[in-house]
């Protein structure tokens, strides 16, 4: 092993079977450990590592899953080209995660796509659910399976996927999973772009163009004193000034319902945006207070 590669003994314990993962978790529970769980699709970046660091503060054992879930990709989406970087992911998790669960598709779906699905309901068909029909049913189904496999005390999600966070939180409440959810703020590059595994699809020009998303959120947040419509107008003006950004949605939502905030909404709200830059679809959001 060369100097800049982690020692084998430092690598997290890796399991690709449900049985192996369950045995590892059982052993650690037997040692009195609580379990914090970070579900991911791999291609880990600094945003994921923040989730794992938070997990470390919440439990004695940290489990990370790496699974590109076919159920949450539409037929014309990037499932096949989604980056799969297991060796680099394991190296990034050295000293941060104790156990990594990286199953193949047949381990998770031995009978093909599972017939039993979790339905994301009305909110699941809005926003990302419009351009990605079935995406949230597929996401909640795999998250429920992973919760059933890992049986964590707490699972950690990133605020960047605001709609996913809302829906997972509601699923945990609605289906009485005996666990809690912790949410970590979006990690951004110094220029403001939210970290995403899909940022690697952007070329240099597109990456510059993509800065219109955080700029729109910042303009919207700065207009919060004027209420919902003022926020939308200010954010929209920034997007409209960048013709290479193809807007998918831009809205202000009530965080309690993830439905559009009323024009007279007061208190916490979130500006949410999704857009295509080149062939890459990006999402971002910002929490605001409407006075
Ligand atoms: O946010 C993600 O990376 C995925 O949607 C998740 C939660 C790992 C489920 O596949």
Coordinates of C-alpha atoms and ligand atoms in Angstrom, one line a residue:
X1 CA 0.0 0.0 0.0
X2 CA 1.4 3.5 -0.9
X3 CA 1.6 6.4 1.6
X4 CA -1.5 8.2 0.4
X5 CA -3.8 5.2 0.5
X6 CA -5.6 4.4 3.7
X7 CA -4.4 1.4 5.7
X8 CA -6.7 -1.6 5.1
X9 CA -7.4 -1.8 8.8
X10 CA -8.8 1.8 8.8
X11 CA -11.4 1.1 6.0
X12 CA -15.0 0.8 7.2
X13 CA -16.3 -2.7 7.5
X14 CA -17.9 -3.4 4.1
X15 CA -21.0 -5.6 3.6
X16 CA -22.9 -6.3 0.4
X17 CA -25.4 -8.7 1.9
X18 CA -28.4 -7.9 4.1
X19 CA -27.5 -10.8 6.4
X20 CA -23.9 -9.6 6.8
X21 CA -25.0 -6.0 7.5
X22 CA -27.6 -7.2 10.0
X23 CA -25.0 -9.3 11.8
X24 CA -22.6 -6.3 12.0
X25 CA -25.3 -4.1 13.4
X26 CA -26.4 -6.8 15.9
X27 CA -22.9 -7.2 17.2
X28 CA -22.5 -3.4 17.7
X29 CA -25.9 -3.2 19.4
X30 CA -24.8 -6.0 21.7
X31 CA -21.8 -3.8 22.7
X32 CA -24.4 -1.1 23.7
X33 CA -24.0 1.0 20.6
X34 CA -26.7 3.2 19.2
X35 CA -26.8 3.2 15.4
X36 CA -26.8 6.4 13.2
X37 CA -27.4 5.8 9.5
X38 CA -26.6 7.8 6.4
X39 CA -28.3 6.5 3.2
X40 CA -26.4 7.6 0.0
X41 CA -26.1 6.7 -3.6
X42 CA -22.3 7.0 -3.4
X43 CA -20.2 9.4 -5.5
X44 CA -19.6 11.0 -2.1
X45 CA -18.7 14.7 -1.8
X46 CA -18.1 17.0 1.1
X47 CA -21.9 17.4 1.6
X48 CA -22.3 13.6 2.3
X49 CA -19.3 13.7 4.6
X50 CA -21.0 16.4 6.7
X51 CA -24.0 14.0 7.1
X52 CA -21.6 11.3 8.3
X53 CA -19.8 13.7 10.7
X54 CA -23.2 14.6 12.2
X55 CA -24.0 10.9 12.5
X56 CA -20.8 10.5 14.5
X57 CA -22.1 13.0 17.1
X58 CA -25.4 11.1 17.4
X59 CA -24.4 7.5 18.0
X60 CA -21.5 5.2 18.7
X61 CA -21.8 3.3 15.4
X62 CA -22.2 5.0 12.0
X63 CA -23.5 3.0 9.1
X64 CA -23.5 4.4 5.5
X65 CA -25.3 2.8 2.7
X66 CA -24.2 3.2 -0.9
X67 CA -26.8 2.0 -3.4
X68 CA -27.9 3.5 -6.7
X69 CA -31.6 2.7 -6.4
X70 CA -33.1 1.9 -9.9
X71 CA -36.6 2.4 -8.5
X72 CA -36.2 6.2 -8.1
X73 CA -34.9 6.8 -11.7
X74 CA -37.2 7.3 -14.6
X75 CA -36.6 5.4 -17.9
X76 CA -34.9 8.4 -19.6
X77 CA -32.9 9.4 -16.5
X78 CA -29.3 8.9 -15.6
X79 CA -29.4 5.6 -13.8
X80 CA -26.8 4.0 -16.1
X81 CA -24.4 6.9 -16.1
X82 CA -24.9 7.8 -12.4
X83 CA -21.3 7.8 -11.0
X84 CA -20.3 4.7 -9.2
X85 CA -17.1 5.2 -7.2
X86 CA -17.0 2.7 -4.4
X87 CA -13.2 2.6 -3.9
X88 CA -13.0 6.4 -3.6
X89 CA -16.2 6.4 -1.4
X90 CA -14.6 3.9 1.0
X91 CA -11.4 5.9 1.2
X92 CA -13.4 9.1 1.9
X93 CA -15.2 7.3 4.8
X94 CA -12.0 6.2 6.5
X95 CA -12.2 7.4 10.1
X96 CA -15.8 8.6 9.6
X97 CA -18.0 5.5 9.1
X98 CA -17.8 2.2 10.9
X99 CA -19.8 0.1 8.5
X100 CA -20.7 0.5 4.8
X101 CA -23.6 -1.4 3.2
X102 CA -23.1 -1.5 -0.5
X103 CA -25.5 -4.1 -1.9
X104 CA -26.0 -4.9 -5.6
X105 CA -29.4 -4.5 -7.2
X106 CA -30.3 -8.3 -6.9
X107 CA -29.6 -8.2 -3.1
X108 CA -32.1 -5.4 -2.7
X109 CA -34.6 -6.5 -5.3
X110 CA -34.2 -10.3 -5.6
X111 CA -37.6 -10.6 -7.4
X112 CA -37.0 -7.6 -9.7
X113 CA -38.5 -4.3 -8.8
X114 CA -40.5 -4.7 -5.5
X115 CA -44.2 -5.0 -6.0
X116 CA -44.9 -3.4 -2.6
X117 CA -44.2 0.3 -2.7
X118 CA -44.4 3.2 -0.3
X119 CA -46.6 6.0 -1.9
X120 CA -45.4 9.5 -1.4
X121 CA -48.9 10.9 -1.7
X122 CA -49.9 14.4 -3.0
X123 CA -46.6 16.1 -2.1
X124 CA -44.7 13.3 -4.0
X125 CA -46.5 14.3 -7.2
X126 CA -45.5 18.0 -7.0
X127 CA -42.2 19.8 -7.9
X128 CA -39.6 17.1 -8.5
X129 CA -42.5 14.6 -8.7
X130 CA -43.8 16.4 -11.8
X131 CA -40.7 16.0 -13.9
X132 CA -39.7 12.8 -12.2
X133 CA -43.0 10.8 -12.0
X134 CA -42.7 7.9 -9.5
X135 CA -39.3 9.2 -8.2
X136 CA -40.5 9.7 -4.6
X137 CA -42.4 6.4 -4.4
X138 CA -39.1 4.8 -5.5
X139 CA -37.1 6.8 -3.0
X140 CA -39.4 6.2 -0.1
X141 CA -39.6 2.5 -0.9
X142 CA -35.8 2.0 -0.8
X143 CA -35.5 4.3 2.3
X144 CA -38.1 2.1 4.0
X145 CA -36.3 -1.0 3.0
X146 CA -32.9 0.4 4.2
X147 CA -34.5 1.4 7.5
X148 CA -35.9 -2.1 7.9
X149 CA -32.4 -3.6 7.1
X150 CA -30.3 -1.3 9.2
X151 CA -32.9 -0.5 12.0
X152 CA -31.1 2.7 13.0
X153 CA -31.9 4.9 16.0
X154 CA -31.4 8.0 13.8
X155 CA -31.0 8.6 10.1
X156 CA -29.3 11.7 8.6
X157 CA -30.4 13.5 5.5
X158 CA -29.3 16.7 3.7
X159 CA -31.5 19.8 3.5
X160 CA -30.5 20.2 -0.1
X161 CA -33.1 17.5 -1.0
X162 CA -35.8 19.5 0.8
X163 CA -38.8 17.6 -0.7
X164 CA -37.1 14.2 0.1
X165 CA -36.5 15.3 3.7
X166 CA -40.1 16.4 4.1
X167 CA -41.4 13.1 2.6
X168 CA -39.0 10.9 4.6
X169 CA -39.9 12.7 7.8
X170 CA -43.6 12.2 7.1
X171 CA -43.1 8.5 6.2
X172 CA -41.3 7.9 9.5
X173 CA -44.2 9.5 11.4
X174 CA -47.0 8.0 9.3
X175 CA -45.6 4.5 9.4
X176 CA -44.3 4.7 13.0
X177 CA -40.7 3.8 12.3
X178 CA -39.1 3.7 15.8
X179 CA -36.3 6.2 15.0
X180 CA -35.7 9.9 14.4
X181 CA -34.5 11.9 11.4
X182 CA -31.7 14.6 11.7
X183 CA -31.3 17.2 8.9
X184 CA -28.0 18.8 8.0
X185 CA -27.7 22.1 6.2
X186 CA -26.7 22.2 2.5
X187 CA -23.0 22.3 1.9
X188 CA -21.9 24.8 -0.8
X189 CA -18.8 25.5 -2.8
X190 CA -17.2 28.9 -1.9
X191 CA -19.0 30.4 -4.9
X192 CA -22.4 29.3 -3.5
X193 CA -23.2 26.2 -5.7
X194 CA -24.8 23.5 -3.6
X195 CA -22.7 20.3 -3.6
X196 CA -24.3 17.5 -5.6
X197 CA -23.0 14.3 -7.1
X198 CA -24.5 15.6 -10.4
X199 CA -22.2 18.7 -10.4
X200 CA -19.6 16.5 -12.0
X201 CA -21.7 16.4 -15.2
X202 CA -21.3 20.2 -15.6
X203 CA -18.6 21.6 -17.9
X204 CA -16.8 24.8 -16.8
X205 CA -19.3 27.1 -18.6
X206 CA -22.3 25.2 -17.3
X207 CA -21.0 25.3 -13.8
X208 CA -20.7 29.1 -14.1
X209 CA -24.3 29.3 -15.4
X210 CA -25.5 27.1 -12.6
X211 CA -24.6 29.8 -10.1
X212 CA -27.9 31.5 -11.2
X213 CA -29.6 29.0 -8.8
X214 CA -28.0 30.1 -5.6
X215 CA -28.1 33.7 -6.8
X216 CA -31.9 33.4 -7.4
X217 CA -32.3 32.0 -3.9
X218 CA -30.2 34.8 -2.4
X219 CA -32.3 37.5 -4.3
X220 CA -35.5 35.8 -3.1
X221 CA -34.3 35.7 0.5
X222 CA -33.3 39.4 0.3
X223 CA -36.9 40.2 -0.8
X224 CA -38.5 38.3 2.1
X225 CA -39.8 41.4 3.8
X226 CA -42.1 42.0 0.8
X227 CA -43.9 38.6 1.2
X228 CA -44.3 35.5 -0.9
X229 CA -44.8 37.2 -4.3
X230 CA -41.9 39.6 -3.8
X231 CA -39.7 36.6 -3.1
X232 CA -40.8 34.8 -6.2
X233 CA -40.5 37.9 -8.4
X234 CA -36.9 38.6 -7.2
X235 CA -35.8 35.1 -7.6
X236 CA -37.5 34.7 -11.0
X237 CA -35.8 37.9 -12.3
X238 CA -32.4 36.3 -11.7
X239 CA -33.3 33.1 -13.5
X240 CA -34.8 35.0 -16.4
X241 CA -31.6 36.9 -16.8
X242 CA -29.7 33.7 -17.5
X243 CA -31.2 32.1 -20.7
X244 CA -29.0 29.0 -20.5
X245 CA -30.9 28.0 -17.3
X246 CA -34.1 26.1 -18.2
X247 CA -36.4 26.5 -15.2
X248 CA -38.3 23.5 -14.0
X249 CA -39.9 25.0 -10.9
X250 CA -39.5 27.9 -8.6
X251 CA -41.8 28.3 -5.6
X252 CA -42.1 29.3 -2.0
X253 CA -43.4 26.5 0.2
X254 CA -44.8 26.2 3.7
X255 CA -42.4 23.8 5.5
X256 CA -45.2 22.2 7.5
X257 CA -47.0 21.0 4.4
X258 CA -44.5 21.4 1.5
X259 CA -47.4 23.0 -0.4
X260 CA -47.2 26.4 -2.0
X261 CA -47.1 29.2 0.6
X262 CA -50.2 31.4 0.5
X263 CA -49.6 35.0 -0.5
X264 CA -50.2 36.1 3.1
X265 CA -48.0 33.4 4.6
X266 CA -46.0 34.5 7.7
X267 CA -43.1 32.7 9.4
X268 CA -40.8 30.0 8.2
X269 CA -40.9 29.2 4.5
X270 CA -38.6 27.7 1.9
X271 CA -37.7 28.9 -1.6
X272 CA -37.3 25.8 -3.8
X273 CA -35.9 25.7 -7.3
X274 CA -35.0 23.1 -9.9
X275 CA -33.6 23.8 -13.4
X276 CA -31.6 22.2 -16.2
X277 CA -28.2 23.5 -17.2
X278 CA -27.2 21.7 -20.3
X279 CA -28.3 18.1 -19.7
X280 CA -27.9 18.3 -15.9
X281 CA -30.9 18.8 -13.6
X282 CA -30.0 20.7 -10.5
X283 CA -32.1 21.5 -7.4
X284 CA -31.5 23.9 -4.5
X285 CA -33.5 25.6 -1.7
X286 CA -33.2 28.2 0.9
X287 CA -35.0 28.6 4.2
X288 CA -36.4 32.1 4.9
X289 CA -38.7 33.8 7.3
X290 CA -41.6 35.9 6.0
X291 CA -42.2 38.6 8.5
Ligands
LIG1 O1 -30.6 11.2 -1.4 C1 -30.2 10.2 -1.9 O2 -29.0 10.0 -2.2 C2 -31.2 9.0 -2.2 O3 -32.4 9.6 -2.6 C3 -31.3 8.1 -1.1 C4 -32.0 8.7 0.1 C5 -30.0 7.4 -0.7 C6 -32.3 6.9 -1.5 O4 -31.8 6.2 -2.6

